[in-house]
Coordinates of C-alpha atoms in Angstrom, one line a residue:
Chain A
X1 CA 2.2 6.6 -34.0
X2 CA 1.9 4.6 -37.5
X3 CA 5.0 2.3 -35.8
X4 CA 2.9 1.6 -32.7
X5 CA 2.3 -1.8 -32.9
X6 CA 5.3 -3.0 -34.2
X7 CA 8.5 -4.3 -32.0
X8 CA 8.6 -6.9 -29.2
X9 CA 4.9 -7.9 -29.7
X10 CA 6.0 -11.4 -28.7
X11 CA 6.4 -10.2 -25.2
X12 CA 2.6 -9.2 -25.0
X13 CA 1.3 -12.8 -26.7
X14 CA -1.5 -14.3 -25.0
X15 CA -2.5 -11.4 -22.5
X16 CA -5.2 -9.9 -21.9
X17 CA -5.1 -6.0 -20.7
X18 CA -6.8 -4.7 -17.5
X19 CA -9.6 -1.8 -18.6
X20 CA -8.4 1.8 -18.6
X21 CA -10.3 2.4 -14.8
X22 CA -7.7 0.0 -13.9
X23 CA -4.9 1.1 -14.9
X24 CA -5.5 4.5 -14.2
X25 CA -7.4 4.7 -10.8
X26 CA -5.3 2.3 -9.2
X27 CA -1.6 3.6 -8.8
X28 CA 0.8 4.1 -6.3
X29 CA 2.3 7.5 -6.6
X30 CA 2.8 8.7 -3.4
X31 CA 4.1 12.3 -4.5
X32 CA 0.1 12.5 -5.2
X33 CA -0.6 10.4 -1.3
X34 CA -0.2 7.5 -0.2
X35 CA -4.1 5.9 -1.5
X36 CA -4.3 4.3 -4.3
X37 CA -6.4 6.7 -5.7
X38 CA -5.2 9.8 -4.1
X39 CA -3.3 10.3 -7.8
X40 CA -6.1 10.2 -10.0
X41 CA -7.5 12.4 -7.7
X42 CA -4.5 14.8 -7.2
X43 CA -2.0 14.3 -10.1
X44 CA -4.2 16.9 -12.2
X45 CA -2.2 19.8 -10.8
X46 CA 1.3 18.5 -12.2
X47 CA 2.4 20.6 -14.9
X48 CA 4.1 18.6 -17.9
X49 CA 4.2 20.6 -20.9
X50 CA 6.9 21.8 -21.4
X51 CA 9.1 19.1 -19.7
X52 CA 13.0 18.2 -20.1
X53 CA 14.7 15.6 -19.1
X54 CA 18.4 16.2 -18.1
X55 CA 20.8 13.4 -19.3
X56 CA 24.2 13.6 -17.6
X57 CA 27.0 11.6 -16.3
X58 CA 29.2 9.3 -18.1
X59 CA 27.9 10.2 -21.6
X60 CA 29.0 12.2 -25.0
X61 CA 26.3 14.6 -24.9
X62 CA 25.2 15.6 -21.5
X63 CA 22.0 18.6 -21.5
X64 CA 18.7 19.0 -20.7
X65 CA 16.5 17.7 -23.5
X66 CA 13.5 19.6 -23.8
X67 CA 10.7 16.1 -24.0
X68 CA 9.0 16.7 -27.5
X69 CA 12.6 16.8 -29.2
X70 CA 13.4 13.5 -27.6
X71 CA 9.9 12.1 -29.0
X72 CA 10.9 13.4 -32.3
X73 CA 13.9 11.2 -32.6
X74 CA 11.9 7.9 -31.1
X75 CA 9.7 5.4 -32.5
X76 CA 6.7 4.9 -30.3
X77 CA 5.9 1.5 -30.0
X78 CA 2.9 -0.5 -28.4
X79 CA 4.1 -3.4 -25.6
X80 CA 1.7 -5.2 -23.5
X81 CA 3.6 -5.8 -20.2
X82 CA 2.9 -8.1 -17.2
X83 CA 3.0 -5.6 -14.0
X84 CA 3.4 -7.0 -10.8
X85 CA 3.4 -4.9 -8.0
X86 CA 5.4 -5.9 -4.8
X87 CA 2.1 -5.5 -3.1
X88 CA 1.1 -8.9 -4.2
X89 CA -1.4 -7.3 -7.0
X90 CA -1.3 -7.4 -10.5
X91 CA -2.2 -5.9 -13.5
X92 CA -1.6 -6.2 -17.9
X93 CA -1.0 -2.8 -19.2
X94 CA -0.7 -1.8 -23.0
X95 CA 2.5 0.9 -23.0
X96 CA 3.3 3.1 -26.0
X97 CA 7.0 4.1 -25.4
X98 CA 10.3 3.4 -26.8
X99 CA 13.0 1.3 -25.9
X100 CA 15.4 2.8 -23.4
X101 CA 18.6 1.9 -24.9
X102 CA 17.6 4.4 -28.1
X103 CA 17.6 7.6 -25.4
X104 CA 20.3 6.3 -24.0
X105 CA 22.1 5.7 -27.0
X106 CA 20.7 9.3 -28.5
X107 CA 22.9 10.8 -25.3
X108 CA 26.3 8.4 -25.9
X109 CA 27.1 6.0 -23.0
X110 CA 30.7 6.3 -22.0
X111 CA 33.0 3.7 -21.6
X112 CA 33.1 3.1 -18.2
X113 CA 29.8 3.4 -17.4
X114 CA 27.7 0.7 -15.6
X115 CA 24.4 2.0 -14.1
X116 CA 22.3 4.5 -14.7
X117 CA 20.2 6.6 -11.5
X118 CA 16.8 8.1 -12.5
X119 CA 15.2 10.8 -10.7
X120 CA 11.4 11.8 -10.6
X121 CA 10.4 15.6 -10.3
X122 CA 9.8 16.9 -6.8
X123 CA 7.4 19.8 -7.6
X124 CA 5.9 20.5 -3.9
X125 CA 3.7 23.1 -4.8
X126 CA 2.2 20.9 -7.5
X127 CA 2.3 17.2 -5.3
X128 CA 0.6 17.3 -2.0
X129 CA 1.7 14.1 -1.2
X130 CA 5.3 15.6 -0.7
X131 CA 4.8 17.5 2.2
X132 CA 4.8 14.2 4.3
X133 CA 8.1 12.4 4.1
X134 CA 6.8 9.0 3.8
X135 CA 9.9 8.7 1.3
X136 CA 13.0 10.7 0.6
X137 CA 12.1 12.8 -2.1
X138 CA 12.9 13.0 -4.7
X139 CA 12.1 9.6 -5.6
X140 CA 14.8 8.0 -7.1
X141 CA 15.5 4.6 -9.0
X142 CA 18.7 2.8 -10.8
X143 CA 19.5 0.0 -13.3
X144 CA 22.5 -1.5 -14.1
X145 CA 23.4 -0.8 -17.7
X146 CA 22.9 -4.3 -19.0
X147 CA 19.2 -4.0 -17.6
X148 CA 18.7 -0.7 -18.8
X149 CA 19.9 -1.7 -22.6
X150 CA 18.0 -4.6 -22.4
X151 CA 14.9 -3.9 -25.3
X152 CA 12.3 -5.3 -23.0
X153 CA 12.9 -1.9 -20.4
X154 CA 10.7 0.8 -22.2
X155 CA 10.7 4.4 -21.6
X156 CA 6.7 5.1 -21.6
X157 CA 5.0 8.1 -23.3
X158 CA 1.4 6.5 -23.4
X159 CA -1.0 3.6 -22.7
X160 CA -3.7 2.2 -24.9
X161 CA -2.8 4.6 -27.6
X162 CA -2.8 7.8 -25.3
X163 CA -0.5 10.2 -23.6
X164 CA 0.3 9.0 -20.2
X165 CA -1.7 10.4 -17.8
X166 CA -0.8 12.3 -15.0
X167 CA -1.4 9.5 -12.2
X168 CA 0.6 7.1 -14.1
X169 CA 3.8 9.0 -14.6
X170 CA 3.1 11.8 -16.9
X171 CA 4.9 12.5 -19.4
X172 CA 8.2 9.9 -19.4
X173 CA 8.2 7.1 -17.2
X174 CA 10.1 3.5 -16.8
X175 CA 8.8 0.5 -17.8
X176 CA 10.9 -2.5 -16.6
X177 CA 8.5 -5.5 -16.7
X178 CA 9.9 -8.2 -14.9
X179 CA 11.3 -6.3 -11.9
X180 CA 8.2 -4.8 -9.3
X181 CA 6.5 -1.7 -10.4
X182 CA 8.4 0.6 -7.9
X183 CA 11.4 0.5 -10.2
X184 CA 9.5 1.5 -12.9
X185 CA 10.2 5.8 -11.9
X186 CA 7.5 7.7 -12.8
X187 CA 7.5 11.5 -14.3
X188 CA 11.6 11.3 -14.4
X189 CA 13.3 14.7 -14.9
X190 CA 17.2 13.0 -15.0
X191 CA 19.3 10.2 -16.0
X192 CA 22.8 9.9 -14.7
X193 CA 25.0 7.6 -15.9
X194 CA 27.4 6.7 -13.8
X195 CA 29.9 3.4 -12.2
X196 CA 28.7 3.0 -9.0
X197 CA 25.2 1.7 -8.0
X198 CA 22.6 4.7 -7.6
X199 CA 20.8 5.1 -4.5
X200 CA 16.7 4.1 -4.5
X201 CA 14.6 5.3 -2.8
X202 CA 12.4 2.4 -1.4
X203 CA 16.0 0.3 -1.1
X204 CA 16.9 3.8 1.3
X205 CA 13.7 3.6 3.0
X206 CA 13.9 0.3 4.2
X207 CA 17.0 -2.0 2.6
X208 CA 15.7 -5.2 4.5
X209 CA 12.8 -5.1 2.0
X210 CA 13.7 -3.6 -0.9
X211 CA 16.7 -4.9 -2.7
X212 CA 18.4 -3.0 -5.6
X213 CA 17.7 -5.4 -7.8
X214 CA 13.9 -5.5 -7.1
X215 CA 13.2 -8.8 -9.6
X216 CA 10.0 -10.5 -9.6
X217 CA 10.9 -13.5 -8.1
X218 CA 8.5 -15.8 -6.3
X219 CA 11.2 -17.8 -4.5
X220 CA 12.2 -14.6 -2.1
X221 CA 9.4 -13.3 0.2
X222 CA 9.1 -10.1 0.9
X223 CA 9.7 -9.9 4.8
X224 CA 5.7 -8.8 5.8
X225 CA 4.1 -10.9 2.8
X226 CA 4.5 -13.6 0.9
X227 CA 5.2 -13.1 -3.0
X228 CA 4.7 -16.6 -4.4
X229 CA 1.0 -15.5 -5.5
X230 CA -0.4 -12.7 -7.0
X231 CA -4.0 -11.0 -7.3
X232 CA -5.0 -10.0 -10.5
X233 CA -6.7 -7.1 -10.8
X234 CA -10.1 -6.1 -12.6
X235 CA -11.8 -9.5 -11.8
X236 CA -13.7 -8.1 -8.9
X237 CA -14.1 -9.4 -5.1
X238 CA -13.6 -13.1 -6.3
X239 CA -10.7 -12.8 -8.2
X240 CA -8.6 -16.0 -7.9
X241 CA -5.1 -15.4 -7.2
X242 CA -2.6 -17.1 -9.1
X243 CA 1.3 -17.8 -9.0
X244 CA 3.8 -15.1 -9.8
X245 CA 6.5 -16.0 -12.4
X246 CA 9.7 -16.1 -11.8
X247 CA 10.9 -12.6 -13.3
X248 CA 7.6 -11.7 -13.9
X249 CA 7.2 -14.2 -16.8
X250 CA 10.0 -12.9 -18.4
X251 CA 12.8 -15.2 -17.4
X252 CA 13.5 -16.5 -20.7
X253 CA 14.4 -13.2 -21.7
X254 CA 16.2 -11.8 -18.7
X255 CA 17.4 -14.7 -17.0
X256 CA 21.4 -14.5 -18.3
X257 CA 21.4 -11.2 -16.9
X258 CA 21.8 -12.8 -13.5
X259 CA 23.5 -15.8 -14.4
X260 CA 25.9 -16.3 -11.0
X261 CA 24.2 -14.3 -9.1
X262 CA 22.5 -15.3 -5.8
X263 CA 18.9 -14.2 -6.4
X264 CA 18.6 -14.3 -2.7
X265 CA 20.8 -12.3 -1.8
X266 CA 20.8 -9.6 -4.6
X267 CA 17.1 -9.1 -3.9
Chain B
X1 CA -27.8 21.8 32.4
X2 CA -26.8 21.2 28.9
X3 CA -25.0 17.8 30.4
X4 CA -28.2 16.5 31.6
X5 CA -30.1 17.4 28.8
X6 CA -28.0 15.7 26.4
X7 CA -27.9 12.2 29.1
X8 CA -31.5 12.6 29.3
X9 CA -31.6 12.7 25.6
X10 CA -29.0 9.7 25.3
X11 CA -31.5 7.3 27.9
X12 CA -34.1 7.7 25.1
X13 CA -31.5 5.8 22.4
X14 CA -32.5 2.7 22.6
X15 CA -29.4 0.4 22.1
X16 CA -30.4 -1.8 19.5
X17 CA -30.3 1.3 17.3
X18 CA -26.6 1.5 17.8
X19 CA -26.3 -2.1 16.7
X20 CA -29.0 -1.6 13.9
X21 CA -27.0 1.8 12.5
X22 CA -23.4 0.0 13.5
X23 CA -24.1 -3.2 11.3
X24 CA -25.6 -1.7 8.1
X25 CA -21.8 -0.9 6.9
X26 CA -21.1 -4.7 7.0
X27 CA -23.8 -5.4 4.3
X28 CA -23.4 -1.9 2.8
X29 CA -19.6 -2.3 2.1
X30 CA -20.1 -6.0 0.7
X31 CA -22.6 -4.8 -1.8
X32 CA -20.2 -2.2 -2.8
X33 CA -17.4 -4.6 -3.3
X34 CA -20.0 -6.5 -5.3
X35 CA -20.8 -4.0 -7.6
X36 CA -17.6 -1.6 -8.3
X37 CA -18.0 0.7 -5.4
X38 CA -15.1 -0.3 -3.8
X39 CA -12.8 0.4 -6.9
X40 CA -10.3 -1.3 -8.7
X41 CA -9.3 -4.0 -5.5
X42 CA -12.3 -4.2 -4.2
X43 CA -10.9 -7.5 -1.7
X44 CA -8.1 -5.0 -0.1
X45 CA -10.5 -2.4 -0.3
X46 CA -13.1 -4.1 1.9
X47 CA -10.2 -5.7 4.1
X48 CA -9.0 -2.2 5.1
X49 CA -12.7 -1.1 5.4
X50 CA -13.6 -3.6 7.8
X51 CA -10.5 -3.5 9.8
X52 CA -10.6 0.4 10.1
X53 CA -14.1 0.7 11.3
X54 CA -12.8 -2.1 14.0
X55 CA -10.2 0.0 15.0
X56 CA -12.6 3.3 15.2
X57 CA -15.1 1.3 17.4
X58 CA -12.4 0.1 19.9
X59 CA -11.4 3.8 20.6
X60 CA -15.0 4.5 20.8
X61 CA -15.6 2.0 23.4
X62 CA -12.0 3.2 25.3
X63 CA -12.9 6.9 24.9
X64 CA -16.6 6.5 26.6
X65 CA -15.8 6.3 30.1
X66 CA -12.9 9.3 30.0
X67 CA -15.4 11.3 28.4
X68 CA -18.1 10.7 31.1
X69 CA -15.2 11.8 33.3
X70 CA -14.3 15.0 31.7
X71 CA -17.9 16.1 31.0
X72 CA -19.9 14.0 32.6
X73 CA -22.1 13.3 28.7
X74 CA -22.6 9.1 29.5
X75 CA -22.5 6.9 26.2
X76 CA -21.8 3.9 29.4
X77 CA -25.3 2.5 28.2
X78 CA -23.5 2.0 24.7
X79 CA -19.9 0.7 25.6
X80 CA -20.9 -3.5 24.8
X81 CA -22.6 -2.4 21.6
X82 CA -19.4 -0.6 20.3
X83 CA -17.6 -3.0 21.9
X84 CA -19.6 -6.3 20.1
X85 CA -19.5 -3.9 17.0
X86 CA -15.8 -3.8 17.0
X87 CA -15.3 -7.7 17.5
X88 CA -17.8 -8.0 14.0
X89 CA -15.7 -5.9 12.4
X90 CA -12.9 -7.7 13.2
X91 CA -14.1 -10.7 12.0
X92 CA -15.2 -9.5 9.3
X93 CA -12.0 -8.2 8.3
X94 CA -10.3 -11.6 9.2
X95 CA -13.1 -12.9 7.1
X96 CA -12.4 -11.5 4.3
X97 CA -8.4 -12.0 4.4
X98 CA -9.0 -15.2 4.6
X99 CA -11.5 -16.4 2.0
X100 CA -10.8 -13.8 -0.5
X101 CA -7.5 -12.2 -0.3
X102 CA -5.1 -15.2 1.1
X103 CA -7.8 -18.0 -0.8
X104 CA -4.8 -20.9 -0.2
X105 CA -4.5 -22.5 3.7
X106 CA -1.5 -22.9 3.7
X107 CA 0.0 -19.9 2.7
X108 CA -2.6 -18.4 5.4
X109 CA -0.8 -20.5 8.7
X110 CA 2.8 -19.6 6.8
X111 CA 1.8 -15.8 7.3
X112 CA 0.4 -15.8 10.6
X113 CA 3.3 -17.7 11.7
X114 CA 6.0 -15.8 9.7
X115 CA 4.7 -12.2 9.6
X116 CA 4.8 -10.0 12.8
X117 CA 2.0 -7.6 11.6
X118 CA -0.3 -10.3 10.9
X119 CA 0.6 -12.4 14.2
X120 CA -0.3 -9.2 16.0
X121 CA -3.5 -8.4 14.2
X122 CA -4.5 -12.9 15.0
X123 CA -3.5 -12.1 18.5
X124 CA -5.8 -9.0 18.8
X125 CA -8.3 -11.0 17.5
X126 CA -7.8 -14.0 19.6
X127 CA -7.7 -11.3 22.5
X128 CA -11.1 -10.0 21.6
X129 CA -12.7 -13.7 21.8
X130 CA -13.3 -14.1 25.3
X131 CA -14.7 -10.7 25.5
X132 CA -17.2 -11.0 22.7
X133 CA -18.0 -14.7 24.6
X134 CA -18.7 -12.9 28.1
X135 CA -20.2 -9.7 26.7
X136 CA -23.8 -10.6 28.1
X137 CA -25.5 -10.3 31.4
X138 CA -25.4 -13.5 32.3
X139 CA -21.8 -13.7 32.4
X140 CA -21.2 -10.4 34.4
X141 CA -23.4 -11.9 37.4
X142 CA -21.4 -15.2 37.2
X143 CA -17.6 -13.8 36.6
X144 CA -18.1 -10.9 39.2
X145 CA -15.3 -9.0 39.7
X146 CA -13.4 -11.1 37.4
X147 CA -15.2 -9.3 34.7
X148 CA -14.0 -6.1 35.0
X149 CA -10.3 -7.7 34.9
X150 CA -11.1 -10.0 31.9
X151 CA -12.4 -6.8 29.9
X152 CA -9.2 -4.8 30.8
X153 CA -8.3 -6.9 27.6
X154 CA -9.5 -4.4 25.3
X155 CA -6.6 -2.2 26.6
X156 CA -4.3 -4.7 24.7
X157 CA -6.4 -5.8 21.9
X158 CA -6.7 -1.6 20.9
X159 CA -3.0 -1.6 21.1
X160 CA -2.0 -4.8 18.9
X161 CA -5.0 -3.3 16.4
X162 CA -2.9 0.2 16.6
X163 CA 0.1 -2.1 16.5
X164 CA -1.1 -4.0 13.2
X165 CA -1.8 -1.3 11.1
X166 CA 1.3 0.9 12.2
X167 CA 3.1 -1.9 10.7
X168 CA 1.4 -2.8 7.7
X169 CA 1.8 0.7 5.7
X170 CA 4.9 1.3 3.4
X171 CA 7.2 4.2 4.4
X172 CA 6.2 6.6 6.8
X173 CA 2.4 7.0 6.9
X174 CA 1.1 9.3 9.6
X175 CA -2.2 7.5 9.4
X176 CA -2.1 5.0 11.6
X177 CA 0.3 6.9 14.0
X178 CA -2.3 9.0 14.7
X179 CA -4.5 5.7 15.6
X180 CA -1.8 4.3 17.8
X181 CA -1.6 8.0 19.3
X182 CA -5.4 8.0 19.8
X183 CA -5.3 4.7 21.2
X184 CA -1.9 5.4 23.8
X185 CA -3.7 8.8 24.8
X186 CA -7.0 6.8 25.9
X187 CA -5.2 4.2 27.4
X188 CA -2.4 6.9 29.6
X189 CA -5.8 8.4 30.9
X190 CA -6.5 5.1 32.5
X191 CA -3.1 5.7 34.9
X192 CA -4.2 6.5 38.0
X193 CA -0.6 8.1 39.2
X194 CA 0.1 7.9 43.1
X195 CA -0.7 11.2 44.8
X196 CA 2.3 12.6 45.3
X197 CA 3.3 13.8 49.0
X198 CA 4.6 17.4 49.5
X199 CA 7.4 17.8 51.1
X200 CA 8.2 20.2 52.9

């Protein structure tokens, strides 16, 4: 954990983190309900050690990778992300993880490959929350490679120095900070990599609101709300709001990747 | 008779407990807001409070004359309590959307104008108005009959409440189906259906 601090610290300049009851009673999880603290409630029952994360697909060297030898052969490195969720609430939360393009790279992307789909265990006797299909489990989420190389999108193992707990994605999640929070998969048991664009499971659910794409982007309202503002959290029952970003505060970074694109369209 | 026992019981309430007991929460759920009870969000948190204990009060007020019906216990003494309740809880709820969670004007026209949950949930409450206005005694002596016909709103306002919630949640969330359901059940016991003639 010497190496913690280290890396893209420029990305976390200037902000101020939300306390730990923040980050961790406050999460959408819905494998653990729907509430947003049903999974600091519920999440104690999931079972992560031991924990393997299948890699397969378009790459060298497809297998189940059992989680502790994948840590072994990652720096873990602190980032303090923005995290905007496409509720319209906010949050600054300190990561440890590693960049994503190093697993990725660990496995060997094939030539040919242009996404990659990542899937979240579905443990039923271990998340109440499934037994309702508000979603179509098991949740799942994608990224186009250039997104998922890109060494802002972290792979988290931790926050503020700890192992990630349960409620927020125990033990491997995805961070991708200037997209909305439901890209970033929790608890993921598989990557694919693959040439077509993965299915996800809020863009399944309802694909009038929930684009593949998923960027913070406070020029395309979502169709019930508004996303041009933002509540912060943490700063009690007269918190200000305040304007979102465009990407999240992370356009100068991530802008090229959608050079061309209509925004509006690939929402 | 246990029935008349309980009325009998029920006549010694007097009804300014009901709006004593039924206001505390407004207070009660503010402080908490104030001081970390509430959680992390405490401004959704105290929205969704408000407008669930709204909601609950409407179906009170719906379920009290089918339940005199069915078993005769009568809560009629009650009904403008839970139903003046309701409409403070509503505004309370619209209080709060407005003044803490939206905070900027005109964002706050753009969404009632733009999104159908929340033009439903202003219409309930623009619904509810008039009744809270002509829940007195003085206005059931002057409106007459017209009363009874003006306060068949409720039917509506319960539904677009229902309505609002339903379409608030993300995914499926049984929730507030099971509102709507409450609120469709009370209302379907309202039909009076034509007696059907046997034929012969």
């Amino acid at each position: 954990l010497a190496a913690m601090t280290g890396g893209a610290a420029q990305a976390g300049e200037g902000l101020e983190p939300n306390s730990w009851e923040d980050v961790t009673t406050y999460c959408n999880y819905y494998e653990f309900g729907t509430g947003k603290g049903d999974p600091s409630a519920n999440a104690h029952s999931l079972t992560t050690s031991p924990w393997s994360v299948t890699i397969d697909g378009m790459v060298d060297r497809p297998g189940e990778y059992d989680f502790n030898e994948i840590l072994s052969e990652m720096t873990i490195e602190e980032r303090i992300y923005r995290f905007r969720c496409v509720e319209a609430w906010s949050m600054v939360v300190p990561w440890n993880g590693f960049e994503l393009a190093d697993l990725l790279n660990m496995a060997g992307v094939k030539d040919g490959a242009k996404y990659v789909a990542f899937e979240t265990l579905y443990r039923p006797s271990e998340m109440p929350g499934t037994q309702y299909r508000v979603l179509d489990w098991p949740y799942r989420e994608g990224l186009r490679l250039d997104e998922a190389m890109h060494p802002l999108t972290l792979m988290a193992t931790g926050i503020f120095g700890k192992p990630l707990p349960n409620q927020n994605g125990a033990p491997l999640r995805l961070v991708v900070p200037w997209k909305y929070g439901f890209k970033s998969i929790k608890s993921i048991v598989r990557l694919t990599l693959t040439d077509k664009e993965p299915p996800a499971s809020w863009n399944m659910a309802n694909p009038g609101e929930y684009g593949f794409y998923s960027n913070v982007n406070p020029n395309v309202d979502h169709p019930r709300w508004s996303q041009a503002s933002e509540r912060p959290l943490g700063g009690g029952l007269f918190a200000r709001r305040k304007p979102t970003l465009m990407f999240n505060g992370y356009e100068e970074e991530v802008a090229a990747l959608y050079d061309g694109m209509d925004l509006t369209r690939f929402y | 008779m246990m029935v008349d026992g309980l009325n009998a019981l029920l006549r010694k309430v007097p009804t300014w407990g009901i709006y004593l007991v039924g206001a505390l929460p407004v207070p009660w759920l503010f402080y908490q807001g104030l001081t970390g009870g509430l959680g992390v969000d405490p401004i959704k948190a105290l929205e969704h409070e408000y407008g669930e204990l709204a909601l609950q009060l409407l179906l009170i007020g719906l379920a009290i004359s089918p339940l005199r019906r069915f078993t005769g216990i009568s809560l009629i003494r009650f009904r403008r309590a839970f139903g003046l309740l309701a409409f403070l809880y509503v505004s309370c709820h619209l209080l709060v959307w407005l003044v803490l969670d939206v905070q900027l004007p005109d964002q706050i026209w753009a969404d009632i104008v733009k999104r159908p949950y929340i033009t439903i949930g202003m219409i309930g409450f623009v619904v509810l108005l008039p009744l809270a206005i002509t829940s007195n005694n003085a206005s059931v002596r002057k409106l007459g009959p017209r009363w009874r016909q003006l306060h068949r709103l409720t039917y509506l306002a319960v539904l677009l409440g229902a309505l609002h919630f339903v379409m608030l949640v993300k995914g499926f969330q049984i929730e507030p189906l099971i509102y709507l359901g409450v609120a469709v059940a009370l209302l379907c016991l309202r039909i009076k259906l034509p007696s059907r003639r046997i034929l012969a």
